Coordinates of N, CA and C in Angstrom, one line a residue:
N12 N -23.0 6.3 0.6 CA -22.8 5.2 1.6 C -22.9 3.7 1.0
S13 N -23.8 3.7 0.1 CA -23.8 2.3 -0.6 C -22.5 1.9 -1.3
F14 N -21.8 3.0 -2.0 CA -20.5 2.9 -2.4 C -19.5 2.2 -1.6
K15 N -19.4 2.8 -0.4 CA -18.6 2.4 0.7 C -18.8 1.0 1.3
I16 N -20.2 0.6 1.4 CA -20.7 -0.8 1.7 C -20.1 -1.8 0.8
K17 N -20.3 -1.3 -0.6 CA -19.9 -2.3 -1.7 C -18.4 -2.4 -1.5
K18 N -17.7 -1.4 -1.3 CA -16.2 -1.5 -1.3 C -15.9 -2.4 -0.1
L19 N -16.5 -2.0 1.1 CA -16.2 -2.8 2.2 C -16.3 -4.6 2.0
I20 N -17.4 -4.8 1.3 CA -17.8 -6.2 1.1 C -16.9 -6.8 0.0
K21 N -16.5 -5.9 -0.9 CA -15.4 -6.5 -1.8 C -14.2 -6.9 -1.0
Q22 N -13.7 -5.9 -0.3 CA -12.5 -6.1 0.4 C -12.5 -7.3 1.4
L23 N -13.7 -7.6 2.0 CA -13.7 -8.6 2.9 C -13.8 -10.0 2.2
M24 N -14.4 -9.9 0.9 CA -14.5 -11.1 -0.1 C -13.0 -11.6 -0.5
D25 N -12.3 -10.3 -0.7 CA -10.9 -10.4 -1.4 C -10.0 -11.1 -0.4
I26 N -10.1 -10.7 0.9 CA -9.4 -11.2 1.9 C -9.7 -12.7 2.0
S27 N -10.9 -12.9 2.1 CA -11.3 -14.6 2.2 C -10.7 -15.3 1.1
R28 N -10.8 -14.7 -0.3 CA -10.4 -15.4 -1.2 C -8.7 -15.7 -1.2
F29 N -8.1 -14.6 -0.8 CA -6.6 -14.6 -0.7 C -6.2 -15.7 0.4
E30 N -6.9 -15.7 1.6 CA -6.6 -16.7 2.7 C -6.9 -18.2 2.3
S31 N -8.1 -18.3 1.4 CA -8.1 -19.8 1.0 C -7.6 -20.2 -0.2
G32 N -6.6 -19.2 -0.8 CA -5.8 -19.8 -2.0 C -6.6 -19.5 -3.2
K33 N -7.5 -19.0 -3.3 CA -8.4 -18.8 -4.5 C -7.9 -17.7 -5.5
I34 N -7.0 -17.0 -5.1 CA -6.5 -15.8 -5.9 C -5.2 -16.4 -6.6
V35 N -5.1 -16.1 -7.9 CA -3.9 -16.4 -8.8 C -3.4 -15.1 -9.1
I36 N -2.3 -14.9 -8.6 CA -1.4 -13.7 -9.0 C -0.7 -13.8 -10.5
A37 N -1.0 -12.7 -11.1 CA -0.5 -12.6 -12.6 C 1.0 -12.3 -12.5
N38 N 1.6 -12.5 -13.5 CA 3.0 -12.2 -13.7 C 3.3 -11.3 -14.9
E39 N 2.7 -9.9 -14.8 CA 2.9 -9.1 -15.8 C 4.1 -8.1 -15.6
E40 N 4.9 -7.9 -16.7 CA 6.0 -6.9 -16.4 C 5.4 -5.7 -16.5
V41 N 5.6 -4.8 -15.3 CA 5.1 -3.5 -15.5 C 6.3 -2.3 -14.9
E42 N 6.0 -1.3 -15.4 CA 6.9 -0.1 -15.0 C 6.3 0.2 -13.6
L43 N 7.1 0.2 -12.8 CA 6.8 0.5 -11.1 C 6.3 1.9 -11.2
D44 N 6.9 2.9 -11.5 CA 6.6 4.3 -11.5 C 5.0 4.6 -12.2
A45 N 4.7 3.9 -13.1 CA 3.4 4.0 -13.8 C 2.4 3.5 -12.8
V46 N 2.8 2.2 -12.2 CA 1.9 1.6 -11.2 C 1.8 2.5 -9.9
I47 N 2.7 3.3 -9.5 CA 2.6 4.2 -8.6 C 1.8 5.3 -8.8
L48 N 2.0 5.9 -9.9 CA 1.0 7.2 -10.4 C -0.4 6.8 -10.5
E49 N -0.7 5.5 -11.1 CA -2.0 5.2 -11.1 C -2.7 4.9 -9.8
S50 N -1.9 4.4 -9.0 CA -2.4 4.4 -7.3 C -2.6 5.7 -6.7
V51 N -1.8 6.7 -7.0 CA -2.0 8.0 -6.5 C -3.3 8.6 -7.2
N52 N -3.6 8.3 -8.5 CA -4.6 8.7 -9.2 C -6.0 8.2 -8.5
D53 N -5.8 7.1 -8.3 CA -6.9 6.3 -7.7 C -7.4 6.7 -6.4
C54 N -6.5 7.3 -5.6 CA -6.9 7.8 -4.2 C -8.0 8.8 -4.4
A55 N -8.0 9.6 -5.6 CA -9.2 10.6 -5.7 C -9.0 11.7 -4.8
I56 N -7.8 12.2 -4.6 CA -7.6 13.4 -3.7 C -6.8 14.4 -4.5
I57 N -6.5 15.4 -4.0 CA -5.7 16.4 -4.6 C -4.2 16.1 -4.4
D58 N -3.6 15.8 -5.4 CA -2.2 15.2 -5.5 C -1.2 16.1 -4.9
D59 N -1.3 17.4 -4.7 CA -0.5 18.3 -4.3 C 0.1 17.9 -2.9
K60 N -0.5 17.2 -2.1 CA -0.1 16.7 -0.9 C 0.7 15.4 -1.1
I61 N 1.1 14.8 -2.2 CA 1.8 13.8 -2.4 C 3.2 14.1 -3.3
E62 N 4.4 13.7 -2.6 CA 5.5 13.8 -3.3 C 6.2 12.6 -3.8
L63 N 6.5 12.6 -5.0 CA 7.0 11.4 -5.5 C 8.6 11.5 -5.8
D64 N 9.3 10.4 -5.5 CA 10.8 10.3 -5.8 C 11.0 9.0 -6.3
F65 N 11.3 8.6 -7.6 CA 11.6 7.4 -8.1 C 13.1 7.5 -8.3
D66 N 13.6 6.3 -7.7 CA 15.1 6.1 -7.7 C 15.6 5.7 -9.2
D67 N 14.6 4.9 -9.9 CA 14.9 4.6 -11.1 C 13.7 4.7 -12.1
D68 N 13.8 5.7 -13.0 CA 12.4 5.8 -13.8 C 12.0 4.6 -14.7
N69 N 12.9 3.5 -14.8 CA 12.8 2.6 -15.8 C 12.8 1.2 -15.2
L70 N 12.3 1.3 -14.0 CA 12.2 0.1 -12.9 C 11.0 -0.8 -13.6
H71 N 11.3 -2.0 -13.7 CA 10.2 -3.0 -14.1 C 10.3 -4.1 -13.3
L72 N 9.1 -4.6 -12.7 CA 8.8 -5.8 -12.0 C 7.8 -6.7 -12.7
Y73 N 7.6 -7.9 -12.1 CA 6.8 -8.9 -12.5 C 5.8 -9.0 -11.2
V74 N 4.6 -8.3 -11.5 CA 3.6 -8.4 -10.5 C 2.3 -8.3 -11.1
D75 N 1.3 -8.5 -10.3 CA -0.2 -8.6 -10.8 C -0.4 -7.1 -10.5
E76 N -0.5 -6.3 -11.5 CA -0.7 -4.7 -11.5 C -2.0 -4.3 -10.9
G77 N -3.1 -5.0 -11.0 CA -4.2 -4.5 -10.4 C -4.3 -4.8 -9.0
W78 N -3.8 -5.8 -8.5 CA -3.7 -6.2 -7.0 C -2.8 -5.2 -6.5
L79 N -1.6 -5.0 -7.1 CA -0.5 -4.1 -6.5 C -0.9 -2.6 -6.2
I80 N -1.8 -2.3 -7.3 CA -2.5 -1.0 -7.2 C -3.3 -0.9 -6.0
E81 N -4.2 -1.9 -5.9 CA -5.0 -2.0 -4.8 C -4.5 -1.9 -3.4
G82 N -3.3 -2.6 -3.2 CA -2.6 -2.5 -2.1 C -1.9 -1.2 -1.8
L83 N -1.4 -0.6 -2.9 CA -0.7 0.8 -2.9 C -1.6 1.8 -2.4
V84 N -2.9 1.7 -3.1 CA -3.9 2.6 -2.7 C -4.4 2.8 -1.2
N85 N -4.7 1.4 -0.8 CA -4.8 1.2 0.9 C -3.8 2.0 1.6
V86 N -2.5 1.8 1.3 CA -1.4 2.5 2.1 C -1.6 4.0 1.9
I87 N -1.5 4.5 0.8 CA -1.5 6.0 0.5 C -2.8 6.5 1.1
S88 N -3.9 5.9 1.0 CA -5.2 6.5 1.6 C -5.0 6.5 3.0
N89 N -4.3 5.6 3.7 CA -4.3 5.6 5.5 C -3.2 6.9 5.5
C90 N -2.3 6.9 4.7 CA -1.4 8.1 5.0 C -1.9 9.3 4.9
L91 N -2.9 9.6 3.8 CA -3.6 10.7 3.5 C -4.5 11.0 4.7
E92 N -5.2 10.0 5.2 CA -6.2 10.1 6.3 C -5.5 10.7 7.5
S93 N -4.3 10.2 7.8 CA -3.6 10.6 9.0 C -2.9 12.2 8.8
I94 N -2.9 12.6 7.7 CA -2.7 14.0 7.6 C -3.7 15.1 7.1
E95 N -4.9 14.6 7.1 CA -5.9 15.4 6.5 C -6.1 16.6 7.4
N96 N -5.9 16.7 8.4 CA -6.2 17.8 9.5 C -4.8 18.6 9.7
E97 N -3.9 18.3 9.1 CA -2.4 18.9 9.2 C -2.3 20.0 8.1
K98 N -1.9 21.2 8.5 CA -1.9 22.3 7.7 C -0.9 22.1 6.5
N99 N 0.2 21.6 6.8 CA 1.3 21.2 5.8 C 1.4 19.8 5.8
G100 N 0.5 19.0 5.8 CA 0.7 17.6 5.8 C 0.9 17.1 4.3
H101 N 2.0 16.2 4.1 CA 2.4 15.5 3.0 C 2.6 14.0 3.3
V102 N 2.4 13.3 2.0 CA 2.7 12.0 1.7 C 3.9 12.0 1.0
Y103 N 4.9 11.0 1.1 CA 6.0 10.9 0.4 C 6.2 9.4 -0.1
I104 N 6.4 9.4 -1.4 CA 6.5 7.8 -2.0 C 7.8 7.8 -2.6
N105 N 8.8 7.0 -2.2 CA 10.0 6.8 -2.6 C 10.2 5.3 -3.3
T106 N 10.9 5.2 -4.2 CA 11.2 3.8 -4.7 C 12.8 3.9 -4.6
R107 N 13.2 2.5 -4.5 CA 14.7 2.2 -4.4 C 15.0 1.0 -4.8
K108 N 15.6 0.8 -5.9 CA 16.2 -0.5 -6.4 C 17.2 -1.2 -5.6
A109 N 16.8 -2.4 -5.4 CA 17.8 -3.4 -4.4 C 18.3 -4.5 -5.6
A110 N 19.4 -5.3 -5.2 CA 19.8 -6.4 -6.1 C 18.7 -7.3 -6.4
D111 N 18.0 -7.7 -5.5 CA 16.9 -8.8 -5.7 C 15.4 -8.2 -5.8
G112 N 15.4 -6.8 -5.9 CA 13.9 -6.5 -6.0 C 13.9 -4.9 -5.9
C113 N 12.8 -4.4 -5.3 CA 12.4 -2.9 -5.2 C 11.7 -2.7 -3.9
Y114 N 12.2 -1.7 -3.4 CA 11.5 -1.1 -2.1 C 10.6 0.0 -2.5
I115 N 9.4 0.1 -1.9 CA 8.6 1.2 -2.1 C 8.3 1.7 -0.6
V116 N 8.7 3.1 -0.2 CA 8.5 3.5 0.9 C 7.6 4.6 0.9
I117 N 6.4 4.5 1.7 CA 5.3 5.3 1.6 C 5.1 6.1 3.1
S118 N 5.5 7.4 3.3 CA 5.8 7.9 4.4 C 4.8 9.2 4.5
D119 N 4.6 9.7 5.8 CA 3.9 11.0 5.9 C 4.3 11.8 7.1
N120 N 4.0 12.9 7.0 CA 4.6 13.9 8.2 C 3.5 14.0 9.3
G121 N 2.6 12.9 9.6 CA 1.5 13.0 10.4 C 2.0 13.0 11.8
K122 N 1.3 12.3 12.8 CA 1.7 12.2 14.1 C 2.4 10.8 14.4
G123 N 2.5 9.9 13.2 CA 3.1 8.7 13.3 C 2.4 7.6 14.2
L124 N 2.8 6.4 14.3 CA 2.3 5.2 15.0 C 3.0 5.0 16.3
D125 N 2.0 4.7 17.5 CA 2.5 4.2 18.6 C 3.0 2.8 18.6
I126 N 3.4 2.3 19.6 CA 4.0 0.9 19.6 C 2.9 0.0 19.5
E127 N 1.7 0.1 19.9 CA 0.6 -0.8 19.7 C 0.3 -0.9 18.3
E128 N 0.1 0.3 17.6 CA -0.2 0.3 16.2 C 0.9 -0.2 15.4
K129 N 2.1 -0.1 15.6 CA 3.2 -0.8 14.9 C 3.0 -2.3 14.8
N130 N 2.6 -3.0 16.0 CA 2.3 -4.1 16.3 C 1.1 -4.9 15.6
T131 N 0.1 -4.1 15.5 CA -1.2 -4.5 15.1 C -1.9 -4.0 13.7
I132 N -1.1 -3.0 13.2 CA -1.5 -2.3 12.2 C -2.2 -3.2 10.8
F133 N -1.5 -4.3 10.7 CA -2.0 -5.2 9.5 C -3.0 -6.2 10.1
D134 N -3.5 -6.3 11.1 CA -4.4 -7.0 11.7 C -5.8 -6.8 11.1
R135 N -6.7 -7.6 11.0 CA -8.0 -7.4 10.3 C -8.8 -6.6 11.5
F136 N -9.7 -5.8 11.2 CA -10.4 -4.9 11.8 C -9.7 -4.1 12.9
N137 N -8.5 -3.9 12.7 CA -7.7 -3.0 13.7 C -8.0 -1.5 12.9
T138 N -8.5 -0.6 13.6 CA -8.8 0.6 13.3 C -7.9 1.6 13.9
G139 N -7.1 1.2 14.8 CA -6.0 2.1 15.3 C -6.5 3.3 15.9
N140 N -6.1 4.6 15.7 CA -6.5 5.6 16.4 C -7.5 6.4 15.3
S141 N -8.0 5.7 14.5 CA -8.9 6.4 13.3 C -10.2 7.1 14.0
S142 N -10.5 8.2 13.5 CA -11.5 8.9 14.1 C -12.8 8.7 13.3
K143 N -12.5 8.2 11.8 CA -13.5 8.0 10.9 C -14.2 6.9 11.1
E144 N -15.8 7.1 11.3 CA -16.6 5.8 11.7 C -16.8 4.8 10.5
V145 N -16.5 5.2 9.3 CA -16.4 4.2 8.2 C -15.1 3.6 8.1
H146 N -14.1 3.8 9.0 CA -12.9 3.0 8.7 C -13.2 1.8 9.4
A147 N -13.1 0.6 8.6 CA -13.2 -0.7 9.1 C -11.9 -1.5 9.4
G148 N -10.8 -0.9 9.2 CA -9.6 -1.8 9.6 C -9.4 -2.9 8.9
I149 N -9.6 -2.9 7.3 CA -9.3 -4.2 6.6 C -8.5 -3.8 5.5
G150 N -8.2 -2.5 5.3 CA -7.5 -2.2 4.0 C -6.0 -2.7 4.0
L151 N -5.3 -2.3 5.1 CA -4.0 -2.7 5.5 C -3.8 -4.2 5.5
N152 N -4.7 -4.9 6.0 CA -4.8 -6.4 6.1 C -4.9 -7.0 4.8
L153 N -5.6 -6.4 4.0 CA -5.7 -6.8 2.4 C -4.4 -6.7 2.0
T154 N -3.8 -5.4 2.1 CA -2.5 -5.2 1.4 C -1.4 -5.9 1.8
R155 N -1.5 -6.4 3.1 CA -0.3 -7.3 3.5 C -0.5 -8.7 2.8
L156 N -1.8 -9.1 2.6 CA -2.1 -10.3 1.9 C -1.7 -10.2 0.3
I157 N -1.6 -9.1 -0.2 CA -1.4 -8.8 -1.7 C 0.1 -9.0 -1.7
I158 N 0.9 -8.2 -0.9 CA 2.3 -7.9 -0.9 C 2.7 -9.6 -0.6
D159 N 2.2 -10.4 0.4 CA 2.8 -11.6 0.6 C 2.4 -12.6 -0.6
A160 N 1.5 -12.4 -1.2 CA 1.3 -13.3 -2.5 C 2.2 -12.9 -3.6
H161 N 2.8 -11.8 -3.7 CA 4.0 -11.4 -4.4 C 5.4 -11.9 -3.9
H162 N 5.3 -12.7 -2.8 CA 6.7 -13.1 -2.0 C 7.2 -11.9 -1.6
G163 N 6.6 -10.9 -1.3 CA 7.4 -9.5 -0.7 C 7.0 -9.5 0.6
Y164 N 7.1 -8.3 1.2 CA 6.9 -8.2 2.5 C 6.3 -6.6 2.7
I165 N 5.6 -6.4 3.8 CA 5.4 -4.9 4.2 C 5.6 -4.7 5.7
K166 N 6.1 -3.7 6.0 CA 6.4 -3.4 7.4 C 5.9 -1.9 7.7
A167 N 5.6 -1.6 9.1 CA 5.2 -0.4 9.3 C 6.2 0.1 10.5
G168 N 6.3 1.6 10.5 CA 7.1 2.1 11.5 C 7.0 3.7 11.4
N169 N 8.0 4.3 12.0 CA 7.7 5.9 12.1 C 9.0 6.2 11.1
S170 N 9.0 7.2 10.3 CA 9.8 8.0 9.4 C 10.5 8.8 10.3
E171 N 12.0 8.4 10.4 CA 13.1 9.3 10.9 C 13.0 10.6 10.0
K172 N 12.7 10.6 8.8 CA 13.0 11.8 8.0 C 11.9 12.8 8.1
Y173 N 10.6 12.1 8.1 CA 9.3 13.0 8.0 C 8.6 13.0 9.2
G174 N 8.9 12.1 10.3 CA 8.1 12.2 11.6 C 7.0 11.5 11.8
G175 N 6.3 11.1 10.6 CA 5.0 10.2 10.7 C 5.2 8.9 10.4
A176 N 4.1 8.1 10.1 CA 4.1 6.8 9.8 C 4.9 6.4 8.5
E177 N 5.7 5.4 8.5 CA 6.2 4.9 7.3 C 5.9 3.4 6.9
F178 N 5.7 3.1 5.8 CA 5.3 1.9 5.3 C 6.4 1.4 4.4
T179 N 7.1 0.3 4.5 CA 8.2 -0.1 3.7 C 7.8 -1.5 3.0
I180 N 7.6 -1.4 1.6 CA 7.2 -2.6 0.9 C 8.3 -3.0 0.0
F181 N 8.7 -4.3 0.2 CA 9.6 -4.9 -0.7 C 9.1 -6.0 -1.8
I182 N 9.3 -5.7 -2.9 CA 8.6 -6.8 -4.1 C 10.0 -7.4 -4.6
P183 N 10.0 -8.6 -4.7 CA 11.1 -9.2 -5.5 C 11.1 -9.0 -6.9
S184 N 12.3 -8.9 -7.6 CA 12.3 -8.7 -8.9 C 12.1 -10.0 -10.0
Y185 N 12.2 -11.0 -9.4 CA 12.0 -12.1 -10.4 C 10.7 -12.4 -10.8
K186 N 10.5 -13.2 -11.9 CA 9.3 -13.6 -12.5 C 9.0 -14.9 -11.8
L187 N 7.6 -14.9 -11.2 CA 7.2 -16.2 -10.5 C 7.0 -17.3 -11.8
K188 N 7.1 -18.6 -11.5 CA 6.6 -19.6 -12.4 C 5.2 -19.8 -12.2
T189 N 4.6 -20.1 -13.2 CA 3.2 -20.3 -13.2 C 2.8 -21.7 -13.7
K190 N 1.7 -22.1 -13.4 CA 1.3 -23.5 -13.6 C 0.7 -23.7 -15.1

C-alpha cells in the first residue's frame, strides 16, 4: 500500500509540475520499438496478453524517453485492467509511421468505452467504470500532459477491429529546439 501511495503522490506532483511549466522535455533520439518494449516490461504483467505490431522496426523519434515510457505504461495498464477478467483478453500495440511523425495505437478487446468515458477519460480524478478502489483517475491525465509536452496528441475511442477501448497517440518526428 505504501508503494501505491508513493506512486500516487509522485503522479500528482508530476501533474502539478507539468501544468506549471516546470518540466523540461528532453530531445533524445530513441528507437520507438525499444521504448514500447520497455513500457510493456514496466507494466509488470504476464506479457502473453500483449501483442505487438511495429510498422517499422527502425523508427526513431526525438522524445523524452522516461516521460514517454511513463505515459505509455499508464495507457497499457488501463487497457490491461479492462481485460483482467476476460478469458481471452488481449492488448494490441501497433505503430504506424506518418510523414510528419508516428502513431502508436493501443487497443484492447474488453468492453470498450461509453460516450461519457470517451469525453472525460483524460480528466483528472476520472475513474470511469473502474472497480478498483486504488484507481485514482490520474494516470491518463498525466499521459495527456506528457504527450502534449511532446507537441503530440492522444485521443480515446473504441476499436473497430478489436471491440474494446482504443488510444491513438501521435508524436511528431521533428526535433524540438531547446534553450
